[in-house]
mmCIF file of C-alpha atoms in Angstrom:
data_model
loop_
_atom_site.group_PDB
_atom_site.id
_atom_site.type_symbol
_atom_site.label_atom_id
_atom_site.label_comp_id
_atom_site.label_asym_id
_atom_site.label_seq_id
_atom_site.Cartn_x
_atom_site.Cartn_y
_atom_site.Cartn_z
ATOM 1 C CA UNK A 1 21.411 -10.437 26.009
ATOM 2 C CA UNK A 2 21.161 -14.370 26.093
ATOM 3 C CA UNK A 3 20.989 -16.177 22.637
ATOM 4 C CA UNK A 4 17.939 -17.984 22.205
ATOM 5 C CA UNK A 5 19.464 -21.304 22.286
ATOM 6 C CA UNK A 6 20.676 -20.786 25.448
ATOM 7 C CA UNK A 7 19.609 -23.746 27.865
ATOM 8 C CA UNK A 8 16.549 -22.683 30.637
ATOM 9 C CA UNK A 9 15.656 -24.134 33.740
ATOM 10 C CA UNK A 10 12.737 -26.738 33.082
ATOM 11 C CA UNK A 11 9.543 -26.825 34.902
ATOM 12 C CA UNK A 12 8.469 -25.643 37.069
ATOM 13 C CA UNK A 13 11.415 -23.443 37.748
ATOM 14 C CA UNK A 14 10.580 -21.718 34.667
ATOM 15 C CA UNK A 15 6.639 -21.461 33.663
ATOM 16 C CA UNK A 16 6.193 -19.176 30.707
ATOM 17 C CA UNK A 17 2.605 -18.319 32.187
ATOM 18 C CA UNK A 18 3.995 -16.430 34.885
ATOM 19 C CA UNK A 19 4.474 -13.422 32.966
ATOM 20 C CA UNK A 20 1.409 -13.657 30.657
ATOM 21 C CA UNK A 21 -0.806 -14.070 33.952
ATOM 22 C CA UNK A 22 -2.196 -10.196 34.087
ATOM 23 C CA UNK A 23 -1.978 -7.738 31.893
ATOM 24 C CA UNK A 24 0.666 -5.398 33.441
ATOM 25 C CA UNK A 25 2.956 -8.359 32.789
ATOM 26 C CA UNK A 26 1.513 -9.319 29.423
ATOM 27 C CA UNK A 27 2.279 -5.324 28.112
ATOM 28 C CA UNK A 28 5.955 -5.094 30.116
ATOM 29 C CA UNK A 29 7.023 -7.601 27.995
ATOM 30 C CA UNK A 30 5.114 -7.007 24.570
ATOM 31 C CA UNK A 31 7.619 -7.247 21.731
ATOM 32 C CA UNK A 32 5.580 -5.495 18.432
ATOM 33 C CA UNK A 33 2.865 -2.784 18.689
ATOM 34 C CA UNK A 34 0.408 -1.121 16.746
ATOM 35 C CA UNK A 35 0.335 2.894 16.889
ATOM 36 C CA UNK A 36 -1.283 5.363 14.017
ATOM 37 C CA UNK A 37 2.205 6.371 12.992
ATOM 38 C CA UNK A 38 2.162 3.264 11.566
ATOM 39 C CA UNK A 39 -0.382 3.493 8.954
ATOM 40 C CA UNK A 40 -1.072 4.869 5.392
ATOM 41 C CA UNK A 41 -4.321 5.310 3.831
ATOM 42 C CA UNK A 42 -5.071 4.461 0.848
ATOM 43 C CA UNK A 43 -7.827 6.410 -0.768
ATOM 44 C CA UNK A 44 -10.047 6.718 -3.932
ATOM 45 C CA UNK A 45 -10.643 10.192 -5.870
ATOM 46 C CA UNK A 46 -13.057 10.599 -8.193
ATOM 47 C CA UNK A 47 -13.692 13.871 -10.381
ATOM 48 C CA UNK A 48 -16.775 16.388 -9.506
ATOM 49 C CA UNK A 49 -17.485 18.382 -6.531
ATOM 50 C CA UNK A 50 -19.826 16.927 -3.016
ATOM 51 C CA UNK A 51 -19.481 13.356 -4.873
ATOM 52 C CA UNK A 52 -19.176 10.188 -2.918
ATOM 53 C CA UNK A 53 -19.616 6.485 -4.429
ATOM 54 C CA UNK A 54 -19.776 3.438 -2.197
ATOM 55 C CA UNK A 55 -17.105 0.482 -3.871
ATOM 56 C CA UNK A 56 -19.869 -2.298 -3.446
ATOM 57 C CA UNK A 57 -16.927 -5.269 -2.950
ATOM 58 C CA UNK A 58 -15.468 -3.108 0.188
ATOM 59 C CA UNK A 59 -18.088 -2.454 2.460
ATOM 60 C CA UNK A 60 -17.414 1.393 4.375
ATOM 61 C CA UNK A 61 -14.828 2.139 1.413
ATOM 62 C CA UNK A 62 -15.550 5.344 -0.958
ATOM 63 C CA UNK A 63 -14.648 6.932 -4.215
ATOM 64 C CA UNK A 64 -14.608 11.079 -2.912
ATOM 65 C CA UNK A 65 -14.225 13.792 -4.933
ATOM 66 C CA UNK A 66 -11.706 16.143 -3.888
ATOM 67 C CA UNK A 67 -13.729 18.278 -1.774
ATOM 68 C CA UNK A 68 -14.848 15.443 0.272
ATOM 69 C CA UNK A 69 -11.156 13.793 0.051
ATOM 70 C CA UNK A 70 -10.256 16.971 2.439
ATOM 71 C CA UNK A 71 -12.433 16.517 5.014
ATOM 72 C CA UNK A 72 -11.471 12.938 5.057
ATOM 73 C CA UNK A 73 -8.107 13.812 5.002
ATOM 74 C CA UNK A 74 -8.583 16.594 7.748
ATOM 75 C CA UNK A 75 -9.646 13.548 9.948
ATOM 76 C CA UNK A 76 -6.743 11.108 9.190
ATOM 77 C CA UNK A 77 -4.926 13.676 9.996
ATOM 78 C CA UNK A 78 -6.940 14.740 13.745
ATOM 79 C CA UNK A 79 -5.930 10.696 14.063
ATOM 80 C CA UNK A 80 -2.885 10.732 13.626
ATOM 81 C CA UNK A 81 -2.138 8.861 10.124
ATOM 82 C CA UNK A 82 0.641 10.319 9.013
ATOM 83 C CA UNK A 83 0.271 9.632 4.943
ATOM 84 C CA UNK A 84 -2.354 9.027 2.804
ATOM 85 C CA UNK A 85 -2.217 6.882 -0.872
ATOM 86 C CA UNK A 86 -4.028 8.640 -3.427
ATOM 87 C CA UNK A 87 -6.112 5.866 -6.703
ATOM 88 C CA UNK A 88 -7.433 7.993 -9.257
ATOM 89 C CA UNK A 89 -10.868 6.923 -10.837
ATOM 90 C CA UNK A 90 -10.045 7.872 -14.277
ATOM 91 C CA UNK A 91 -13.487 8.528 -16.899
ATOM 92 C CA UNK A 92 -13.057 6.550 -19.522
ATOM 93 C CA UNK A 93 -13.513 9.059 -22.247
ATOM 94 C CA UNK A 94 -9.337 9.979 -20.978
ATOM 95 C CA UNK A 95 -8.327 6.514 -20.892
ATOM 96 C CA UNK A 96 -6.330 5.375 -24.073
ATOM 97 C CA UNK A 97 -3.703 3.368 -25.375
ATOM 98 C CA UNK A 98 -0.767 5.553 -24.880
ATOM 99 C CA UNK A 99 -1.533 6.546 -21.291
ATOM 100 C CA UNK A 100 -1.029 9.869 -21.862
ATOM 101 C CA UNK A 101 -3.452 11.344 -18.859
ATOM 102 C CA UNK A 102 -1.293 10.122 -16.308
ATOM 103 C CA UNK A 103 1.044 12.622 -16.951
ATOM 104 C CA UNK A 104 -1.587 15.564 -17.695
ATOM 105 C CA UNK A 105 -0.775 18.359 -15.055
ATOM 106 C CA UNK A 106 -3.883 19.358 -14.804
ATOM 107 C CA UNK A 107 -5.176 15.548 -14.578
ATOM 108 C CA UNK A 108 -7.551 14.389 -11.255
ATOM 109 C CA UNK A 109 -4.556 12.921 -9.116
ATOM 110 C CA UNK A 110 -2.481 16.028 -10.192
ATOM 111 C CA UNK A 111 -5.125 18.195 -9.058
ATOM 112 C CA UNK A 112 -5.946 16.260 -5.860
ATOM 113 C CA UNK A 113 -2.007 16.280 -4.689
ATOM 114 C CA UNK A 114 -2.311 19.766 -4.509
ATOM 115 C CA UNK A 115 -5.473 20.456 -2.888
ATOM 116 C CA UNK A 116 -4.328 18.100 -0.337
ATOM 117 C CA UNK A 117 -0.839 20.117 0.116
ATOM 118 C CA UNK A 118 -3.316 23.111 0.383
ATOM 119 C CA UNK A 119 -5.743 22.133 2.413
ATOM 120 C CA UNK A 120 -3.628 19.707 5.043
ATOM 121 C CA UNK A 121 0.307 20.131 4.687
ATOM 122 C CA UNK A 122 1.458 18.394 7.516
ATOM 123 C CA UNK A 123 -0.632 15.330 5.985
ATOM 124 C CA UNK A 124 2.031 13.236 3.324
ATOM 125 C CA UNK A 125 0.945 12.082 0.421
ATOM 126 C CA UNK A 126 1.583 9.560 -2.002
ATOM 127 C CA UNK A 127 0.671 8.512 -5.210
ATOM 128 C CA UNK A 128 0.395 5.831 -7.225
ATOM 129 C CA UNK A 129 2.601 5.364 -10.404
ATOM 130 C CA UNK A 130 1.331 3.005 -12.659
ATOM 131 C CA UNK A 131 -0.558 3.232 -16.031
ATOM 132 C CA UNK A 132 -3.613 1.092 -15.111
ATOM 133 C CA UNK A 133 -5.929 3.264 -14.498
ATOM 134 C CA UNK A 134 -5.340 5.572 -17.849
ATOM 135 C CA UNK A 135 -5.242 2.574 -20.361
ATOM 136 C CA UNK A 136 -7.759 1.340 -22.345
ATOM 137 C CA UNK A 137 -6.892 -2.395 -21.636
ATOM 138 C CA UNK A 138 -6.318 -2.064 -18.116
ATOM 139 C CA UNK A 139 -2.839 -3.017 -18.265
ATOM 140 C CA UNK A 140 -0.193 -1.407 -15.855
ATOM 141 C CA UNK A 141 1.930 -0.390 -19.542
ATOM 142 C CA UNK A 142 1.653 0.162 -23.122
ATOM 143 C CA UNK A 143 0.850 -2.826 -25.377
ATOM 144 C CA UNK A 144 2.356 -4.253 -28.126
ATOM 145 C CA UNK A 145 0.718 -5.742 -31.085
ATOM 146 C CA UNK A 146 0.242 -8.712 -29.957
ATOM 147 C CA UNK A 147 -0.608 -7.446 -26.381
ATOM 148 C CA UNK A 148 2.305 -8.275 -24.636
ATOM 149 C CA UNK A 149 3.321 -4.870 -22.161
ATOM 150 C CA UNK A 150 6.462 -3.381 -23.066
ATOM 151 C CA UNK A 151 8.817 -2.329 -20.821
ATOM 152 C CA UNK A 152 11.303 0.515 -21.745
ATOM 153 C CA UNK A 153 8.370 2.611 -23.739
ATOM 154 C CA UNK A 154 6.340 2.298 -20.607
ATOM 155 C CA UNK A 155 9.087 3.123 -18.263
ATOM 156 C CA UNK A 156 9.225 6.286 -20.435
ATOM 157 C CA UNK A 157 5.561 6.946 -19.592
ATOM 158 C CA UNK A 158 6.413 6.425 -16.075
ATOM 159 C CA UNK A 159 8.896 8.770 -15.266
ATOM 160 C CA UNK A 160 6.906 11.742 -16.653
ATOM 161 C CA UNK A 161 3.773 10.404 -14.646
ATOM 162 C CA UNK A 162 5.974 10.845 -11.737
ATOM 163 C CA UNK A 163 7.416 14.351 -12.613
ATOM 164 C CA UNK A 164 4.029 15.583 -12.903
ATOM 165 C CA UNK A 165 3.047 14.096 -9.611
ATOM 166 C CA UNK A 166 6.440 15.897 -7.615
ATOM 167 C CA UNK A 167 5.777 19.111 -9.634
ATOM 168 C CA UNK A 168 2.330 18.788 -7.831
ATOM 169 C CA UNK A 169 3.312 18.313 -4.630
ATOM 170 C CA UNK A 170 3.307 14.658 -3.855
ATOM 171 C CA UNK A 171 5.487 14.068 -0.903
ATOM 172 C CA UNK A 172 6.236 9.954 -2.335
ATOM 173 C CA UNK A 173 5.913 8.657 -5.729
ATOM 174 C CA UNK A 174 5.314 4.619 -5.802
ATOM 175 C CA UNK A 175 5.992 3.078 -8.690
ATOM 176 C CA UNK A 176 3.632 0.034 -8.632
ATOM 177 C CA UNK A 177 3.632 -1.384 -11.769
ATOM 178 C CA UNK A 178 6.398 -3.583 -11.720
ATOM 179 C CA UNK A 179 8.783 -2.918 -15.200
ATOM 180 C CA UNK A 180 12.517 -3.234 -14.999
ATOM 181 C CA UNK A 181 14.789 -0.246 -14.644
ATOM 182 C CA UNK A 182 11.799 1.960 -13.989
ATOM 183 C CA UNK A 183 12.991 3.328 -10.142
ATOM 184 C CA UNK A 184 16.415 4.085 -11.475
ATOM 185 C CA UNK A 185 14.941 5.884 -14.278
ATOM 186 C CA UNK A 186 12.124 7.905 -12.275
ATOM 187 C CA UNK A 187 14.634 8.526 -9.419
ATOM 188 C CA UNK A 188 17.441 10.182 -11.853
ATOM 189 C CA UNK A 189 14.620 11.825 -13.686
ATOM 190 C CA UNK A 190 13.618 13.626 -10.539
ATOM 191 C CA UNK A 191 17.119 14.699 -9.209
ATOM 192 C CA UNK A 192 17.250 16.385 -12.734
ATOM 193 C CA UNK A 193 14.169 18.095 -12.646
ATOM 194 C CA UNK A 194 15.184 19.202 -8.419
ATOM 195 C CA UNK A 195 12.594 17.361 -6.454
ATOM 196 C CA UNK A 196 15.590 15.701 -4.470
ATOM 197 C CA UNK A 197 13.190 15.655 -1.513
ATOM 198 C CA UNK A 198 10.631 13.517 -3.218
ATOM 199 C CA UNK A 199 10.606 9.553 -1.974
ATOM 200 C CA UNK A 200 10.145 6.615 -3.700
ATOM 201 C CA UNK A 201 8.249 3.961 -2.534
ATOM 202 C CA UNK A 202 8.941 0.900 -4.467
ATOM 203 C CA UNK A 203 6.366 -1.679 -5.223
ATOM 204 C CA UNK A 204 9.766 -4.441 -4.787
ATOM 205 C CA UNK A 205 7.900 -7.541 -4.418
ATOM 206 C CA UNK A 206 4.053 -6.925 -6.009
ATOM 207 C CA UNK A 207 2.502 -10.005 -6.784
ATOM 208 C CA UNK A 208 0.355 -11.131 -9.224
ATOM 209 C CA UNK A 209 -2.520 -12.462 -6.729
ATOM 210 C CA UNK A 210 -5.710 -13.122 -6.856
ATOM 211 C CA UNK A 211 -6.545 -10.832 -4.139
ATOM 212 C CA UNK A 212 -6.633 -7.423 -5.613
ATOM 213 C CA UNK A 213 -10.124 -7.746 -7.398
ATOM 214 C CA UNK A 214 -12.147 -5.450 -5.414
ATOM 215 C CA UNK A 215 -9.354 -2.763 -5.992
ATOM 216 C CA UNK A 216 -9.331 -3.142 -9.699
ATOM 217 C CA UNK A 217 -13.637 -2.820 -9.659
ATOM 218 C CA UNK A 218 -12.606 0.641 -7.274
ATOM 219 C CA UNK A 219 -10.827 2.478 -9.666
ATOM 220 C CA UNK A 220 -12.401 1.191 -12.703
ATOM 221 C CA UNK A 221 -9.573 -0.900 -14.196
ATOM 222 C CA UNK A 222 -11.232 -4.404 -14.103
ATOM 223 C CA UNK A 223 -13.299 -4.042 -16.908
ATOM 224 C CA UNK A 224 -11.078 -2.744 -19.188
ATOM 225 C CA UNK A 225 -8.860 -5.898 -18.002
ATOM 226 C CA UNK A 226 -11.785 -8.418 -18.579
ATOM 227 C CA UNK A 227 -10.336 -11.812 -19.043
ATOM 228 C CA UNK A 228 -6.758 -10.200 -19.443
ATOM 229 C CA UNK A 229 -3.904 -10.779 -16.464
ATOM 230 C CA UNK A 230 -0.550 -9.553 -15.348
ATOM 231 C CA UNK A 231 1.525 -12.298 -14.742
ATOM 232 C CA UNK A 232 4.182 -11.248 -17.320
ATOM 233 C CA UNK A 233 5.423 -8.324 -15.182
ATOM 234 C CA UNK A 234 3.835 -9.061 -11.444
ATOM 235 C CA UNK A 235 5.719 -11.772 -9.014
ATOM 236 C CA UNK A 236 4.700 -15.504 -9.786
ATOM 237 C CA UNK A 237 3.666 -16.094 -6.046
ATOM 238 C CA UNK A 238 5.510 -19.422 -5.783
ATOM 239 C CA UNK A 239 8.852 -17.326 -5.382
ATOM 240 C CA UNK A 240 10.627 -15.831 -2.631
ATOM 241 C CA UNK A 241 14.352 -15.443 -3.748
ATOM 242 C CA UNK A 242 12.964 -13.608 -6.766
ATOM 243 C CA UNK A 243 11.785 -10.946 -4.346
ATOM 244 C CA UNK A 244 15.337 -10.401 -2.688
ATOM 245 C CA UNK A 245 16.426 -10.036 -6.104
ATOM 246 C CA UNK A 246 13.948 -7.297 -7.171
ATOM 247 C CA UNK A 247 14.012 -5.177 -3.880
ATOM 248 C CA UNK A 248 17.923 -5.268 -4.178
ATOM 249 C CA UNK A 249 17.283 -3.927 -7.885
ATOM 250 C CA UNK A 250 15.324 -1.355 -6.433
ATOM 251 C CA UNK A 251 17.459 -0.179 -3.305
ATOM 252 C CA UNK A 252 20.529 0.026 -5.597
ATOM 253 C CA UNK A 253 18.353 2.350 -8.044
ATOM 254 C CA UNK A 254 17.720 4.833 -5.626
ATOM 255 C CA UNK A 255 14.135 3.442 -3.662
ATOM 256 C CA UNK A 256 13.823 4.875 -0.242
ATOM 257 C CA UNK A 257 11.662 2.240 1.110
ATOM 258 C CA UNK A 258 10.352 -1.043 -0.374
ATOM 259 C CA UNK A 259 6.769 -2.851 -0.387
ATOM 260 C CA UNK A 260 5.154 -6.513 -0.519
ATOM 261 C CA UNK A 261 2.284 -6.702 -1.719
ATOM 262 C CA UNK A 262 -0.377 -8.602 -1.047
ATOM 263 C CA UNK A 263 -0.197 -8.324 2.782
ATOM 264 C CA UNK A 264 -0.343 -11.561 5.168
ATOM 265 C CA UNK A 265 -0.086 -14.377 2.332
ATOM 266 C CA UNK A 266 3.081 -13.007 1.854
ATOM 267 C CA UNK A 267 4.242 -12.188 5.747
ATOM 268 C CA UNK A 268 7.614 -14.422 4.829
ATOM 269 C CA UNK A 269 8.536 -12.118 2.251
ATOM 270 C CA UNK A 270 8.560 -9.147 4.321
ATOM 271 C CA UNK A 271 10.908 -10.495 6.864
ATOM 272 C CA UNK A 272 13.211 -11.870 4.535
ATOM 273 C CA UNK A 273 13.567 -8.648 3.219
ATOM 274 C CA UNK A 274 14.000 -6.589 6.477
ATOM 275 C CA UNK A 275 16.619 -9.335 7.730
ATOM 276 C CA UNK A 276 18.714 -8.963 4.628
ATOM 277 C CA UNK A 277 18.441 -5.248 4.003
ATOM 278 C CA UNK A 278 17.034 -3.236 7.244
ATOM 279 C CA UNK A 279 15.626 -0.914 4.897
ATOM 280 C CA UNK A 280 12.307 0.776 5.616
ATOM 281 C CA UNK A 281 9.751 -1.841 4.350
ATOM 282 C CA UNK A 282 6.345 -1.810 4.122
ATOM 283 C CA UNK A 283 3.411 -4.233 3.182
ATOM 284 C CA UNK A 284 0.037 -3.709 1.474
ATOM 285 C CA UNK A 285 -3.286 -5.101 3.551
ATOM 286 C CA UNK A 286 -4.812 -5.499 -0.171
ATOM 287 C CA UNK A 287 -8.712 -5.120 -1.005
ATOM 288 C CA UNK A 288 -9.154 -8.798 -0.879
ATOM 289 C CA UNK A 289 -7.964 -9.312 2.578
ATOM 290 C CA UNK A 290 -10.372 -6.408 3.779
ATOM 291 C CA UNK A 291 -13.342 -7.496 2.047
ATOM 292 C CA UNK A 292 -12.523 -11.367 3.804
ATOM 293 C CA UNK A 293 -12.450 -9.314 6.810
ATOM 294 C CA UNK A 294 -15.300 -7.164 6.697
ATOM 295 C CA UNK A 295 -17.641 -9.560 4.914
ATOM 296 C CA UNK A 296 -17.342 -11.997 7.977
ATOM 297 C CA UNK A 297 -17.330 -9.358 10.145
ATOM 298 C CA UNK A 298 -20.649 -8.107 8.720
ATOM 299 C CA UNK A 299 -21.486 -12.129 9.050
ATOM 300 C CA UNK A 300 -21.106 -11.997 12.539
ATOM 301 C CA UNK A 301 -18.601 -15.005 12.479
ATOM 302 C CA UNK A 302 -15.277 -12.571 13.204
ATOM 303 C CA UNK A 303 -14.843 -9.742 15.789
ATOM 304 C CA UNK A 304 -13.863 -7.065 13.152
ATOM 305 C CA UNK A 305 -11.909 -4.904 15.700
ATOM 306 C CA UNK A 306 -10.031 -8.071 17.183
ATOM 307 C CA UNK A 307 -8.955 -9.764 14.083
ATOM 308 C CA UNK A 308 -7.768 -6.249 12.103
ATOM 309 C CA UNK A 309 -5.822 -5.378 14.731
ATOM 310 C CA UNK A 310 -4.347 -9.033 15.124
ATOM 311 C CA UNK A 311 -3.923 -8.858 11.527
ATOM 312 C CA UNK A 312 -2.067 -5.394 11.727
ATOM 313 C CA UNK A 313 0.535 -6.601 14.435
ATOM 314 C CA UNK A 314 0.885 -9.907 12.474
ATOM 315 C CA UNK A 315 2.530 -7.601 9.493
ATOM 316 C CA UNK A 316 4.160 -5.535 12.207
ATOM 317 C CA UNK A 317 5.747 -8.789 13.943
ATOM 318 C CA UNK A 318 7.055 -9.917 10.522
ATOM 319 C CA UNK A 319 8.969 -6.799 9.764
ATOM 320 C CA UNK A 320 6.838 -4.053 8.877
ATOM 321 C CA UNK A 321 7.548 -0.617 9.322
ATOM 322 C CA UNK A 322 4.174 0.308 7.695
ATOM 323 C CA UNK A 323 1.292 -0.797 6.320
ATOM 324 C CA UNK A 324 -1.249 0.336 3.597
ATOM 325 C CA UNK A 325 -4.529 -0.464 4.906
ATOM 326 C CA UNK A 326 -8.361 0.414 3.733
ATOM 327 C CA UNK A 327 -9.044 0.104 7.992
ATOM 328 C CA UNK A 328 -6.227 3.060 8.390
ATOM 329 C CA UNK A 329 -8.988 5.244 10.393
ATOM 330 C CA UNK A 330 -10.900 2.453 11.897
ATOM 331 C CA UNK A 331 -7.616 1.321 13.700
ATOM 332 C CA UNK A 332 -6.853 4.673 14.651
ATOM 333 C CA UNK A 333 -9.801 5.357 16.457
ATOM 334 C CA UNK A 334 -9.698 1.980 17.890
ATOM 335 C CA UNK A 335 -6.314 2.866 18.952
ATOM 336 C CA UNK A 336 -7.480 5.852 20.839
ATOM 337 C CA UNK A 337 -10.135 4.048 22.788
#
């Protein structure tokens, strides 16, 4: 195969139109695309039976009780999605300041992991591990005194949150909360307790952006947050060679695949990392870039179905080998079309 550097004929001997003149030509030589194997959707639960809550800040996004998360997941699966990523809405009379719901085997994600296994095997699932949703302050650990999250107590947390989710089925635990050590310590803590199948997918390079507000009013977190923020444990995003550093952490402590997070203000990230490790790497199309999306979609200024899927082989050209995305079944049925 010729290097890139090597020297082509000028014009008009060569005219790069040529092959982008009809479409037959345009798709023979199409580097990246888009299938449904690509995707994971991410999904809200919320606890009671035939209940269904629109998220106001994400237009065509619900919170579904588990009943209703089956059918939904009954269709992702028809389409061909091969994994869905389960958010807990947790009631607030469980949250607290030790956390301890997320590890409650009997708790909502708990019990939604294995209706889904139930209900749709073939279907993976993943869940979230992070203690956001179960704390009183909205913070993705346990608090100090003066506030400040500590790490190795809420590593501790962590790993039995993720137990609780492989003793319930989950197919891939994904630590997204950003402490040191904690996918060495969740990944030997598995192997002890025999779920050597279970994967972890490692939040590597989560950021602490701006972007993930409409996710935090979804499962109920920002409140609790208020004024509060997480830059003492999520990526400043004015780095890059932090990010090589963390996913390297992670690799070496047993992660089976990696993640940036947000998705395409952080495209550079995600092929830094696939050109210096090759490992299975995937990037997060965050709330914030679908309610951009959808808002001027519903605006009429953007074709919705032209600029997600631009946006989805954008991530895909960069590196990608998946992507998390709240348009999961939208793009597979425009795939199908």
């Amino acid at each position: 195969m010729a290097d890139l550097d090597t020297p082509r004929s000028a014009y008009p001997i060569t005219r790069m139109r040529r092959m982008r003149r009809d479409d037959f030509s345009r798709r023979l030589m199409r580097e990246n695309t888009l299938t449904p194997n690509d995707l994971i959707w991410p999904v809200f639960v919320l606890e009671g039976q035939g209940q269904r809550e629109a998220v106001p800040s994400m237009p065509g996004v619900e919170r579904l009780s588990i009943d209703l998360l089956i059918e939904a997941a009954r269709e992702a699966h028809q389409l061909g999605i091969p994994v869905i990523a389960l958010f807990p809405v947790t009631p607030m009379e469980v949250k607290s300041l030790d956390a301890r719901e997320a590890f409650n085997p009997n708790g909502l994600a708990q019990r939604a992991v294995r209706a889904l296994k139930e209900a749709v095997p073939e279907l993976g699932v993943m869940t979230d591990v992070a203690l956001d949703p179960f704390t009183t302050h909205g913070q993705d650990g346990l608090i100090d005194e003066a506030g400040y999250v500590m790490n190795d107590e809420t590593v501790d947390v962590l790993v039995r949150q993720a137990v609780s989710h492989a003793e319930a089925g989950a197919d891939i635990v994904a630590p997204s909360d950003m402490m040191d050590g904690r996918i060495g310590a969740v990944r030997a803590a598995l192997e002890a307790a025999g779920h050597i199948h279970t994967r972890i997918m490692a939040y590597s390079a989560k950021y602490a952006s701006s972007y993930y507000g409409p996710f935090r009013d979804a499962v109920g977190s920002a409140g609790n947050l208020g004024a509060g923020n997480k830059y003492t444990y999520q990526m400043d995003p004015a780095n890059s060679n932090e990010a090589i550093h963390e996913v390297a952490l992670d690799l070496a402590e047993g992660a089976d695949m990696v993640m940036v997070k947000p998705g395409m203000p952080y495209l550079d990230i995600v092929r830094r990392i696939k050109d210096q490790f090759g490992a299975p790497t995937f990037v997060y199309h965050v709330s914030g870039e679908y309610a951009m999306l959808k808002a001027a979609s519903l605006n009429g200024w953007l074709n919705e179905k032209a600029v997600v899927l631009e946006a989805m082989v954008s991530m895909k050209r960069a590196g990608a080998d998946g992507i998390l995305t709240y348009y999961a079944k939208d793009i597979a049925r425009w795939l199908a079309e």
